[in-house]
């Protein structure tokens, strides 16, 4: 029976984990059981989407706000750490420019913001600026420039790092 359920889950694109975990779900009614199994499927898809967005973003290293020292960062008035973490600037279609001396945590903060944006469901791309210039040049040479621009335009968050190395 479990193999049949796995096959049905595959056909419905619910994931094999549903078939493997349905025995563990405790419910007092069929309706509650169905709710819990569907909720688990939705949560699994959300997790997969977040992980896919993070992978597709192209971060050199995955960074988070955990343990980040904001003491070297000056935020504009009216902008708090919480506002940054909420990624409201993405929803409001606002630009965010991080600048300062080397070693102040700009790359860490930009990456943490990008990872958070991915977690919140925003398509994100990360490039060192010199790499982006090289990729654009290569796209022009190989006549794939339109495809590359389309990829860039689909990103809700575009992080360009290390401007000083162009």
mmCIF file of C-alpha atoms in Angstrom, residues 37-163:
data_model
loop_
_atom_site.group_PDB
_atom_site.id
_atom_site.type_symbol
_atom_site.label_atom_id
_atom_site.label_comp_id
_atom_site.label_asym_id
_atom_site.label_seq_id
_atom_site.Cartn_x
_atom_site.Cartn_y
_atom_site.Cartn_z
ATOM 1 C CA UNK A 37 -0.791 16.080 5.313
ATOM 2 C CA UNK A 38 -1.490 18.968 2.917
ATOM 3 C CA UNK A 39 0.070 21.450 5.336
ATOM 4 C CA UNK A 40 3.193 19.295 5.478
ATOM 5 C CA UNK A 41 3.321 19.191 1.670
ATOM 6 C CA UNK A 42 3.040 22.995 1.456
ATOM 7 C CA UNK A 43 5.758 23.461 4.091
ATOM 8 C CA UNK A 44 8.055 21.049 2.247
ATOM 9 C CA UNK A 45 7.544 22.966 -1.003
ATOM 10 C CA UNK A 46 8.284 26.258 0.754
ATOM 11 C CA UNK A 47 11.512 24.832 2.162
ATOM 12 C CA UNK A 48 12.520 23.497 -1.258
ATOM 13 C CA UNK A 49 11.740 26.871 -2.872
ATOM 14 C CA UNK A 50 13.788 28.781 -0.293
ATOM 15 C CA UNK A 51 16.735 26.424 -0.749
ATOM 16 C CA UNK A 52 16.440 26.688 -4.551
ATOM 17 C CA UNK A 53 16.359 30.511 -4.410
ATOM 18 C CA UNK A 54 19.432 30.566 -2.161
ATOM 19 C CA UNK A 55 21.298 28.197 -4.484
ATOM 20 C CA UNK A 56 20.289 30.123 -7.626
ATOM 21 C CA UNK A 57 21.323 33.441 -6.064
ATOM 22 C CA UNK A 58 24.981 32.460 -6.380
ATOM 23 C CA UNK A 59 26.283 33.569 -2.985
ATOM 24 C CA UNK A 60 29.978 32.873 -2.397
ATOM 25 C CA UNK A 61 29.208 31.988 1.215
ATOM 26 C CA UNK A 62 25.918 31.777 3.067
ATOM 27 C CA UNK A 63 25.754 34.443 5.755
ATOM 28 C CA UNK A 64 23.039 35.374 8.218
ATOM 29 C CA UNK A 65 22.253 38.125 10.674
ATOM 30 C CA UNK A 66 23.116 35.706 13.485
ATOM 31 C CA UNK A 67 26.050 37.197 15.345
ATOM 32 C CA UNK A 68 26.474 40.101 12.901
ATOM 33 C CA UNK A 69 28.000 43.128 14.608
ATOM 34 C CA UNK A 70 26.009 46.179 13.541
ATOM 35 C CA UNK A 71 28.316 48.522 15.490
ATOM 36 C CA UNK A 72 30.384 49.250 12.361
ATOM 37 C CA UNK A 73 27.283 50.021 10.295
ATOM 38 C CA UNK A 74 25.569 53.391 10.174
ATOM 39 C CA UNK A 75 21.940 53.128 9.166
ATOM 40 C CA UNK A 76 20.007 56.116 7.826
ATOM 41 C CA UNK A 77 17.528 57.694 10.218
ATOM 42 C CA UNK A 78 14.247 55.841 10.147
ATOM 43 C CA UNK A 79 15.902 52.578 9.096
ATOM 44 C CA UNK A 80 16.344 49.991 11.811
ATOM 45 C CA UNK A 81 17.858 46.525 11.824
ATOM 46 C CA UNK A 82 14.327 45.123 11.892
ATOM 47 C CA UNK A 83 13.362 47.077 8.778
ATOM 48 C CA UNK A 84 16.423 45.687 6.991
ATOM 49 C CA UNK A 85 15.658 42.134 8.111
ATOM 50 C CA UNK A 86 12.042 42.398 6.977
ATOM 51 C CA UNK A 87 13.245 43.271 3.453
ATOM 52 C CA UNK A 88 10.526 45.909 3.179
ATOM 53 C CA UNK A 89 12.822 47.784 0.805
ATOM 54 C CA UNK A 90 12.212 44.961 -1.693
ATOM 55 C CA UNK A 91 8.427 45.214 -1.422
ATOM 56 C CA UNK A 92 8.674 49.002 -1.719
ATOM 57 C CA UNK A 93 11.036 48.708 -4.721
ATOM 58 C CA UNK A 94 13.693 50.796 -2.997
ATOM 59 C CA UNK A 95 17.417 50.594 -3.634
ATOM 60 C CA UNK A 96 19.822 49.910 -0.811
ATOM 61 C CA UNK A 97 23.450 50.947 -1.093
ATOM 62 C CA UNK A 98 25.995 49.709 1.434
ATOM 63 C CA UNK A 99 29.259 51.610 1.435
ATOM 64 C CA UNK A 100 32.185 52.057 3.746
ATOM 65 C CA UNK A 101 35.755 51.146 4.463
ATOM 66 C CA UNK A 102 37.068 47.629 3.804
ATOM 67 C CA UNK A 103 36.374 45.132 6.553
ATOM 68 C CA UNK A 104 33.252 46.795 7.952
ATOM 69 C CA UNK A 105 30.931 43.913 7.044
ATOM 70 C CA UNK A 106 29.300 45.180 3.857
ATOM 71 C CA UNK A 107 29.595 41.823 2.069
ATOM 72 C CA UNK A 108 28.360 39.937 5.128
ATOM 73 C CA UNK A 109 25.394 42.270 5.518
ATOM 74 C CA UNK A 110 24.556 42.210 1.792
ATOM 75 C CA UNK A 111 24.688 38.410 1.749
ATOM 76 C CA UNK A 112 22.604 38.118 4.922
ATOM 77 C CA UNK A 113 20.027 40.465 3.378
ATOM 78 C CA UNK A 114 20.042 38.379 0.201
ATOM 79 C CA UNK A 115 19.589 35.106 2.067
ATOM 80 C CA UNK A 116 16.760 36.653 4.076
ATOM 81 C CA UNK A 117 15.150 37.908 0.861
ATOM 82 C CA UNK A 118 15.329 34.359 -0.558
ATOM 83 C CA UNK A 119 13.774 33.010 2.631
ATOM 84 C CA UNK A 120 10.941 35.524 2.266
ATOM 85 C CA UNK A 121 10.327 34.364 -1.306
ATOM 86 C CA UNK A 122 12.161 37.028 -3.311
ATOM 87 C CA UNK A 123 14.211 35.909 -6.310
ATOM 88 C CA UNK A 124 17.730 37.121 -5.652
ATOM 89 C CA UNK A 125 20.990 37.249 -7.596
ATOM 90 C CA UNK A 126 24.439 37.958 -6.146
ATOM 91 C CA UNK A 127 27.447 38.980 -8.215
ATOM 92 C CA UNK A 128 30.850 40.382 -7.561
ATOM 93 C CA UNK A 129 30.726 43.341 -9.921
ATOM 94 C CA UNK A 130 33.830 42.272 -11.858
ATOM 95 C CA UNK A 131 32.248 38.852 -12.468
ATOM 96 C CA UNK A 132 29.029 40.467 -13.692
ATOM 97 C CA UNK A 133 31.000 42.586 -16.166
ATOM 98 C CA UNK A 134 32.781 39.447 -17.418
ATOM 99 C CA UNK A 135 29.496 37.539 -17.733
ATOM 100 C CA UNK A 136 27.902 40.393 -19.678
ATOM 101 C CA UNK A 137 30.915 40.564 -21.977
ATOM 102 C CA UNK A 138 30.775 36.804 -22.540
ATOM 103 C CA UNK A 139 27.021 36.957 -23.185
ATOM 104 C CA UNK A 140 27.593 39.631 -25.812
ATOM 105 C CA UNK A 141 30.293 37.522 -27.514
ATOM 106 C CA UNK A 142 28.110 34.393 -27.545
ATOM 107 C CA UNK A 143 24.980 36.256 -28.625
ATOM 108 C CA UNK A 144 23.141 35.315 -25.399
ATOM 109 C CA UNK A 145 22.935 38.850 -24.066
ATOM 110 C CA UNK A 146 19.123 39.026 -24.268
ATOM 111 C CA UNK A 147 18.791 35.825 -22.226
ATOM 112 C CA UNK A 148 21.222 37.137 -19.621
ATOM 113 C CA UNK A 149 19.377 40.472 -19.338
ATOM 114 C CA UNK A 150 16.112 38.559 -18.946
ATOM 115 C CA UNK A 151 17.619 36.560 -16.070
ATOM 116 C CA UNK A 152 18.776 39.777 -14.406
ATOM 117 C CA UNK A 153 15.401 41.462 -14.873
ATOM 118 C CA UNK A 154 13.568 38.573 -13.209
ATOM 119 C CA UNK A 155 15.460 39.099 -9.954
ATOM 120 C CA UNK A 156 13.645 41.109 -7.310
ATOM 121 C CA UNK A 157 16.924 41.607 -5.456
ATOM 122 C CA UNK A 158 20.185 42.184 -7.312
ATOM 123 C CA UNK A 159 23.278 42.355 -5.126
ATOM 124 C CA UNK A 160 26.426 43.787 -6.690
ATOM 125 C CA UNK A 161 29.457 43.445 -4.436
ATOM 126 C CA UNK A 162 33.039 44.699 -4.544
ATOM 127 C CA UNK A 163 32.593 47.734 -6.775
#
